Amino acid sequence: MKKALITGATGQDGSYLTEFLLSKGYQVHGIIRRASTFNTGRIDHIYVDPHSKKAKLFLHYGDIADAEQINNIIFNIKPDEVYHLAAQSHVRVSFDIPEYTGNITALGTTRILEAIRRSGRKIKFYQASSSEMFGSALPPQSETTQFQPQSPYACAKLYSYWLTKNYRDGYNMFACNGILFNHESPRRGETFVSRKITRAVASILAGKQDKLYLGNLNAKRDWGFAPEYTEIMWRILQQDKPDDYVTGTGESHSVKELVEEAFSYVGLKWKKYVSIDPRYFRPTEVNNLIADIKKAKKVLKWHPKVNFNDLVKIMVDADVRAFGLKAIGEGDKILEKKFPNRWWKVD
Ligand code: NAP
Ligand code: G4F
């Protein structure tokens, strides 16, 4: 049985990846942070008491700021594969806490790579790199596009990107970057724009909210569906040689289009509810991201199935249900049709 270690197992991607690897027969170890409230909501449905013989998922307290504990975990578990997803992952917040973002999102990767190197074991490593690293580089962006980062978060991710390449070249490690474009789902954190919008739509329908404050409506992103993107992390580590891959849908849409699509899906007029609050503007913005996924299609045989309109419907349906209302249901039908053998729990 292969063993995988996931940092950030409680996050959006970590939770899907955990489900995916369990479905592939892996023993999965996740690092979680100690918090005064429960932070395991996204993985509670797959957790089995470790005393049970059926247990295949094991959680370990740790923090990516704590090299000693990272070393201990890697030394004790001896994983075959490490998926490094833990990060301060919010771009806007990285302008407020740039030093912390550097410590976690950049130096955290040094701590993991060093622990793997010092273990002396052949451990495959996946780094959660980001399309945010392309910044103001003109679209479409591919593996060969020059990076022009526009935030402390993007600079921190770029550090980790280069360190991953450096450990691959310098120490002959199987270390890879997945340069993933924005991917969303019903498990997306509530302050990222997609989820903020779909949740607000549901909350307005439920009569609990009458205003939605947003920032820049003109920014464009290449938005895909998170479960499909976590599967590609695994594929990247199953190749014969370590390499870096861009993953996205190849389509981009503005925040305004996302707003229009989400409100109109449930029959609401968005202009009645949406206002602009400059608090959500960023000192430097990334205007347009579009993935060039030729390499992933050719080498990894990867084709995304969920498009922008599908994604919005899937997310609005889930949020409407979470507010105790009956969903329109088109999103559910898309999931049934496109993923008859899906390995994740539909939220
Ligand atoms: P997310 O939902 O914000 O999850 C981040 C995870 O990191 C959470 O489990 C969080 O723990 C954990 N974490 C944060 N700080 C930590 C620390 N100091 N020590 C240990 N764990 C810590 O992010 P995501 O959307 O799943 O993204 C996963 C990774 O891919 C991130 O590195 C992100 O930057 C990158 N990425 C994401 C996208 C995207 O569109 N989603 C695109 C490209 C790259 P808590 O649950 O306790 O907060
Ligand atoms: O949803 P966002 O916060 O995602 P952003 O900044 O693109 O970052 C996400 O994707 C990256 C991949 O490219 C990841 F690496 C990163 O970890 C994260 O998952 O913002 C998307 C766009 C931005 O242009 C922002 O200015 O939406 C715009 N926006 C407009 N109003 C807003 C809002 N963003 C947020 N979060 N909140 C708003 O009210």
XYZ file of C-alpha atoms and ligand atoms in Angstrom:
434
model
C 0.000 0.000 0.000
C 1.439 3.378 -1.023
C 1.679 6.082 1.641
C 0.969 9.745 0.901
C 1.496 12.751 3.141
C -0.649 15.824 2.466
C 0.090 19.212 3.991
C -3.064 21.354 3.976
C -5.312 18.259 4.127
C -8.120 20.301 5.695
C -8.246 22.827 2.823
C -10.377 22.715 -0.317
C -7.816 20.824 -2.430
C -6.419 18.762 0.440
C -9.860 17.367 1.232
C -10.538 16.302 -2.372
C -7.028 14.905 -2.769
C -7.444 12.884 0.424
C -10.670 11.371 -0.927
C -9.050 10.681 -4.290
C -5.968 8.951 -2.850
C -8.101 6.857 -0.482
C -10.162 5.773 -3.510
C -6.877 4.692 -5.149
C -6.029 2.489 -2.138
C -3.412 4.760 -0.536
C -2.811 5.147 3.167
C -3.133 8.904 3.633
C -1.495 11.034 6.320
C -2.625 14.624 6.724
C -1.052 17.468 8.669
C -3.584 19.578 10.536
C -3.202 22.694 12.651
C -4.299 22.861 16.245
C -7.190 25.353 16.442
C -9.607 26.311 19.194
C -12.516 25.416 16.932
C -12.868 22.364 14.677
C -11.106 22.873 11.336
C -11.702 19.410 9.893
C -15.184 20.072 8.438
C -14.080 19.260 4.881
C -12.721 15.805 5.807
C -15.037 14.724 8.638
C -17.059 12.526 6.262
C -14.007 10.360 5.442
C -12.467 10.170 8.895
C -12.510 6.756 10.568
C -11.373 6.232 14.180
C -7.670 5.259 13.939
C -8.331 2.312 16.308
C -10.433 0.712 13.563
C -8.765 -1.752 11.193
C -10.548 0.105 8.381
C -8.682 3.350 9.128
C -6.599 4.504 6.159
C -6.517 8.213 6.977
C -4.317 9.445 9.812
C -4.075 13.037 11.001
C -1.011 14.579 12.645
C -0.806 17.935 14.378
C 1.777 20.186 12.832
C 2.454 23.595 11.413
C 4.418 24.395 8.301
C 6.297 26.988 10.388
C 7.699 24.230 12.627
C 10.649 22.463 10.946
C 11.211 20.093 13.887
C 7.708 18.660 13.650
C 7.829 18.454 9.833
C 11.075 16.460 10.132
C 9.521 14.157 12.737
C 6.430 13.506 10.653
C 8.387 12.672 7.499
C 10.904 10.551 9.447
C 8.158 8.560 11.204
C 5.707 8.112 8.324
C 8.221 7.466 5.541
C 5.772 8.498 2.805
C 6.180 7.527 -0.860
C 4.631 10.800 -2.021
C 4.313 14.237 -0.406
C 1.704 16.703 -1.662
C 2.582 20.136 -0.299
C -0.645 22.163 -0.345
C -0.441 24.086 2.949
C -0.167 27.836 2.422
C -1.511 31.219 3.382
C -3.429 31.034 0.124
C -5.380 34.322 0.013
C -3.901 36.906 -2.363
C -5.656 39.974 -0.879
C -4.709 38.920 2.649
C -1.061 38.532 1.594
C -0.879 42.337 1.216
C -1.989 42.654 4.875
C 0.359 39.976 6.243
C 3.281 39.816 3.788
C 5.891 38.560 6.259
C 3.686 35.740 7.540
C 2.800 34.824 3.944
C 6.521 34.580 3.125
C 7.192 32.455 6.194
C 4.437 29.951 5.419
C 3.946 30.014 1.653
C 7.644 30.363 0.751
C 9.797 29.096 3.642
C 7.324 26.315 4.450
C 8.430 24.670 1.209
C 12.097 24.847 2.268
C 11.195 23.052 5.497
C 9.422 20.222 3.662
C 12.040 19.814 0.930
C 14.857 19.797 3.488
C 13.070 17.189 5.613
C 12.683 14.988 2.514
C 16.301 15.482 1.481
C 17.626 14.734 4.946
C 15.487 11.594 5.200
C 17.641 10.117 2.414
C 14.546 8.382 1.018
C 13.211 8.469 -2.546
C 10.089 10.512 -1.825
C 8.157 12.141 -4.664
C 7.209 15.771 -4.021
C 4.354 17.878 -5.419
C 4.434 21.663 -5.016
C 1.135 23.570 -5.274
C 2.324 26.327 -7.593
C -0.075 28.946 -8.850
C -1.126 30.824 -11.976
C -0.893 33.917 -9.754
C 2.891 33.698 -10.409
C 2.235 34.798 -14.020
C 0.809 38.054 -12.686
C 0.837 40.678 -15.411
C 2.274 38.403 -18.118
C -0.038 38.488 -21.148
C -2.361 35.511 -21.657
C -2.432 32.692 -22.566
C 0.156 31.528 -20.030
C 2.115 28.280 -20.394
C 5.077 26.544 -18.746
C 7.427 28.807 -20.739
C 5.755 32.165 -19.994
C 7.911 34.557 -17.999
C 6.593 35.140 -14.476
C 5.608 38.684 -13.410
C 4.222 38.256 -9.866
C 1.927 41.005 -8.544
C 1.454 40.169 -4.840
C 3.387 38.975 -1.778
C 1.524 35.675 -2.224
C 2.710 35.332 -5.827
C 6.296 36.190 -4.837
C 6.194 33.559 -2.082
C 4.821 30.954 -4.505
C 7.531 31.840 -6.995
C 10.196 31.206 -4.342
C 8.691 27.755 -3.766
C 8.455 27.106 -7.497
C 12.161 27.793 -8.016
C 13.173 25.905 -4.881
C 11.300 22.852 -6.140
C 13.210 23.033 -9.440
C 16.454 23.612 -7.548
C 16.030 20.495 -5.383
C 15.112 18.519 -8.511
C 18.259 19.645 -10.344
C 20.658 19.839 -7.396
C 19.690 16.700 -5.467
C 18.090 14.624 -8.225
C 14.784 14.644 -6.365
C 11.443 13.728 -7.974
C 10.076 17.213 -7.292
C 7.336 18.720 -9.496
C 5.324 21.925 -9.800
C 1.651 21.859 -10.694
C 0.971 25.420 -11.886
C -2.758 25.407 -11.296
C -5.133 28.132 -12.416
C -8.080 29.081 -10.179
C -10.211 26.115 -9.199
C -13.372 26.299 -7.186
C -16.005 24.056 -5.646
C -18.671 24.012 -2.949
C -15.744 23.507 -0.513
C -14.004 26.735 -1.588
C -13.188 29.119 1.271
C -16.002 31.648 1.739
C -13.820 34.728 1.124
C -12.611 33.766 -2.370
C -14.719 35.581 -4.930
C -16.531 32.608 -6.518
C -17.787 31.212 -3.221
C -18.463 34.673 -1.813
C -20.819 35.251 -4.753
C -22.556 31.840 -4.806
C -23.031 31.927 -1.035
C -24.448 35.448 -1.192
C -26.935 34.367 -3.874
C -28.175 31.588 -1.568
C -28.232 33.887 1.450
C -30.251 36.522 -0.475
C -32.724 33.842 -1.607
C -33.072 32.744 2.024
C -33.810 36.338 3.038
C -30.702 36.612 5.226
C -28.721 39.171 3.193
C -29.684 42.025 0.898
C -26.319 43.394 -0.233
C -23.114 41.914 -1.666
C -19.979 44.081 -1.571
C -17.270 43.205 -4.081
C -14.037 44.719 -5.432
C -12.771 44.674 -9.019
C -15.457 43.218 -11.303
C -13.286 43.485 -14.423
C -10.555 41.024 -13.449
C -10.641 37.829 -15.509
C -9.772 34.366 -14.359
C -9.596 30.865 -15.810
C -11.932 29.117 -13.370
C -12.129 25.298 -13.185
C -13.572 22.621 -10.914
C -11.357 21.617 -7.959
C -11.897 17.792 -7.911
C -10.593 17.584 -11.479
C -7.503 19.564 -10.496
C -6.635 17.435 -7.488
C -6.630 14.339 -9.706
C -3.949 15.953 -11.847
C -1.670 16.407 -8.821
C -1.538 12.622 -8.558
C -0.991 12.176 -12.302
C 1.996 14.542 -12.183
C 3.701 12.305 -9.620
C 2.973 9.107 -11.609
C 5.052 10.193 -14.645
C 8.431 8.581 -15.418
C 10.256 11.896 -15.017
C 9.658 14.867 -12.713
C 8.415 17.968 -14.531
C 6.211 21.078 -14.238
C 2.709 21.421 -15.718
C 0.158 24.190 -16.248
C -3.482 23.233 -15.613
C -6.620 25.238 -16.328
C -9.608 25.226 -18.675
C -8.215 27.526 -21.394
C -11.185 29.923 -20.999
C -11.351 33.114 -19.005
C -14.321 35.059 -17.614
C -14.644 38.259 -15.644
C -15.845 38.520 -12.046
C -18.828 40.433 -13.471
C -19.735 37.467 -15.686
C -19.570 35.215 -12.622
C -21.938 37.545 -10.780
C -24.357 37.669 -13.721
C -24.331 33.893 -14.176
C -24.870 33.115 -10.468
C -27.703 35.614 -9.909
C -29.535 34.880 -13.157
C -29.388 31.099 -12.488
C -31.804 31.598 -9.575
C -33.798 34.386 -11.279
C -32.327 37.377 -9.409
C -31.231 40.722 -10.936
C -27.629 41.232 -9.726
C -27.574 45.036 -10.085
C -30.162 45.317 -7.313
C -27.836 43.615 -4.809
C -24.184 44.191 -5.775
C -22.175 47.258 -4.692
C -18.475 48.030 -4.957
C -16.349 48.420 -1.824
C -12.789 49.636 -2.616
C -11.632 47.729 0.497
C -11.543 44.652 -1.748
C -9.293 46.264 -4.373
C -5.678 45.091 -4.401
C -2.645 47.433 -4.554
C -1.634 45.545 -7.712
C -4.125 43.405 -9.608
C -3.756 40.460 -11.966
C -5.988 41.343 -14.902
C -6.303 38.246 -17.006
C -5.285 34.612 -16.613
C -5.869 31.993 -19.324
C -4.146 28.624 -19.216
C -2.404 27.145 -22.222
C -2.842 23.454 -21.358
C -1.293 21.809 -24.412
C 1.391 20.059 -22.368
C -1.016 18.680 -19.730
C -3.360 17.437 -22.465
C -0.556 15.705 -24.359
C 1.537 14.266 -21.545
C -0.969 13.781 -18.729
C -3.953 13.041 -21.030
C -5.948 15.560 -19.028
C -9.076 17.308 -20.326
C -11.246 19.303 -17.941
C -14.945 18.393 -18.133
C -16.532 21.242 -16.153
C -16.816 24.610 -17.877
C -17.518 28.012 -16.358
C -21.348 27.816 -16.595
C -21.370 24.280 -15.148
C -19.145 25.366 -12.277
C -21.367 28.262 -11.242
C -24.465 26.026 -11.264
C -22.742 23.307 -9.210
C -21.668 25.870 -6.604
C -24.974 27.767 -6.426
C -26.932 24.502 -6.049
C -24.705 23.441 -3.134
C -24.965 26.798 -1.378
C -28.728 27.008 -1.850
C -29.042 23.548 -0.255
C -26.749 24.593 2.592
C -29.211 27.411 3.369
C -31.998 24.811 3.664
C -33.683 25.700 0.352
C -34.507 23.490 -2.631
C -31.806 23.779 -5.293
C -32.649 24.368 -8.951
C -30.742 21.131 -9.628
C -29.000 21.749 -12.957
C -25.627 21.563 -11.186
C -26.526 18.173 -9.695
C -27.481 16.864 -13.154
C -24.144 18.057 -14.579
C -22.289 16.142 -11.858
C -24.324 12.973 -12.447
C -23.816 13.138 -16.198
C -20.137 14.083 -16.302
C -18.913 12.107 -13.270
C -20.969 8.898 -12.963
C -18.063 7.247 -11.067
C -17.059 10.210 -8.953
C -14.897 9.496 -5.934
C -15.834 12.540 -3.841
C -18.861 13.264 -1.718
C -21.139 15.849 -3.307
C -21.676 18.693 -0.843
P -7.017 26.520 1.224
O -8.420 26.005 1.115
O -6.769 27.884 1.731
O -6.215 25.472 2.125
C -4.944 25.768 2.658
C -4.557 24.667 3.627
O -3.293 25.015 4.208
C -5.533 24.492 4.800
O -5.623 23.123 5.119
C -4.843 25.242 5.928
O -5.186 24.803 7.219
C -3.393 24.885 5.624
N -2.448 25.793 6.269
C -2.390 27.145 6.176
N -1.385 27.625 6.926
C -0.801 26.536 7.514
C 0.281 26.370 8.422
N 0.955 27.419 8.911
N 0.612 25.113 8.816
C -0.084 24.051 8.365
N -1.126 24.143 7.510
C -1.480 25.374 7.094
O -6.283 26.407 -0.193
P -6.660 25.527 -1.469
O -7.546 26.306 -2.358
O -7.044 24.158 -1.028
O -5.252 25.467 -2.206
C -4.299 24.463 -1.904
C -2.922 24.941 -2.314
O -2.907 25.196 -3.725
C -2.455 26.225 -1.658
O -1.061 26.140 -1.496
C -2.803 27.303 -2.677
O -1.959 28.421 -2.502
C -2.529 26.556 -3.966
N -3.295 26.970 -5.138
C -4.652 27.065 -5.071
C -5.373 27.401 -6.202
C -6.875 27.502 -6.173
O -7.431 28.102 -7.106
N -7.537 26.913 -5.196
C -4.703 27.648 -7.413
C -3.310 27.516 -7.444
C -2.615 27.165 -6.306
P -6.554 25.296 7.948
O -7.661 24.455 7.337
O -6.294 24.998 9.366
O -6.702 26.749 7.628
O -11.135 34.615 -5.692
P -9.916 35.444 -5.556
O -9.578 35.951 -4.206
O -8.725 34.546 -6.161
P -7.260 34.918 -6.698
O -6.765 36.184 -6.150
O -7.273 34.782 -8.176
O -6.388 33.752 -6.032
C -6.833 32.404 -6.055
O -6.373 31.789 -7.224
C -4.930 31.671 -7.320
C -4.627 30.994 -8.667
O -4.471 31.978 -9.648
C -4.442 30.855 -6.150
F -3.102 30.673 -6.255
C -4.793 31.551 -4.856
O -4.380 30.721 -3.757
C -6.307 31.721 -4.788
O -6.883 30.439 -4.688
O -9.986 36.683 -6.541
C -10.252 36.547 -7.918
C -10.481 37.916 -8.530
C -9.385 38.931 -8.203
O -9.042 39.624 -9.356
C -10.044 39.888 -7.208
O -9.559 41.216 -7.255
O -11.693 38.453 -7.987
C -11.487 39.818 -7.680
N -12.460 40.210 -6.651
C -13.433 41.155 -6.835
N -14.128 41.291 -5.702
C -12.546 39.732 -5.405
C -13.606 40.431 -4.799
N -11.834 38.797 -4.741
C -12.194 38.504 -3.462
N -11.513 37.523 -2.799
N -13.211 39.184 -2.827
C -13.939 40.164 -3.447
O -14.850 40.743 -2.859
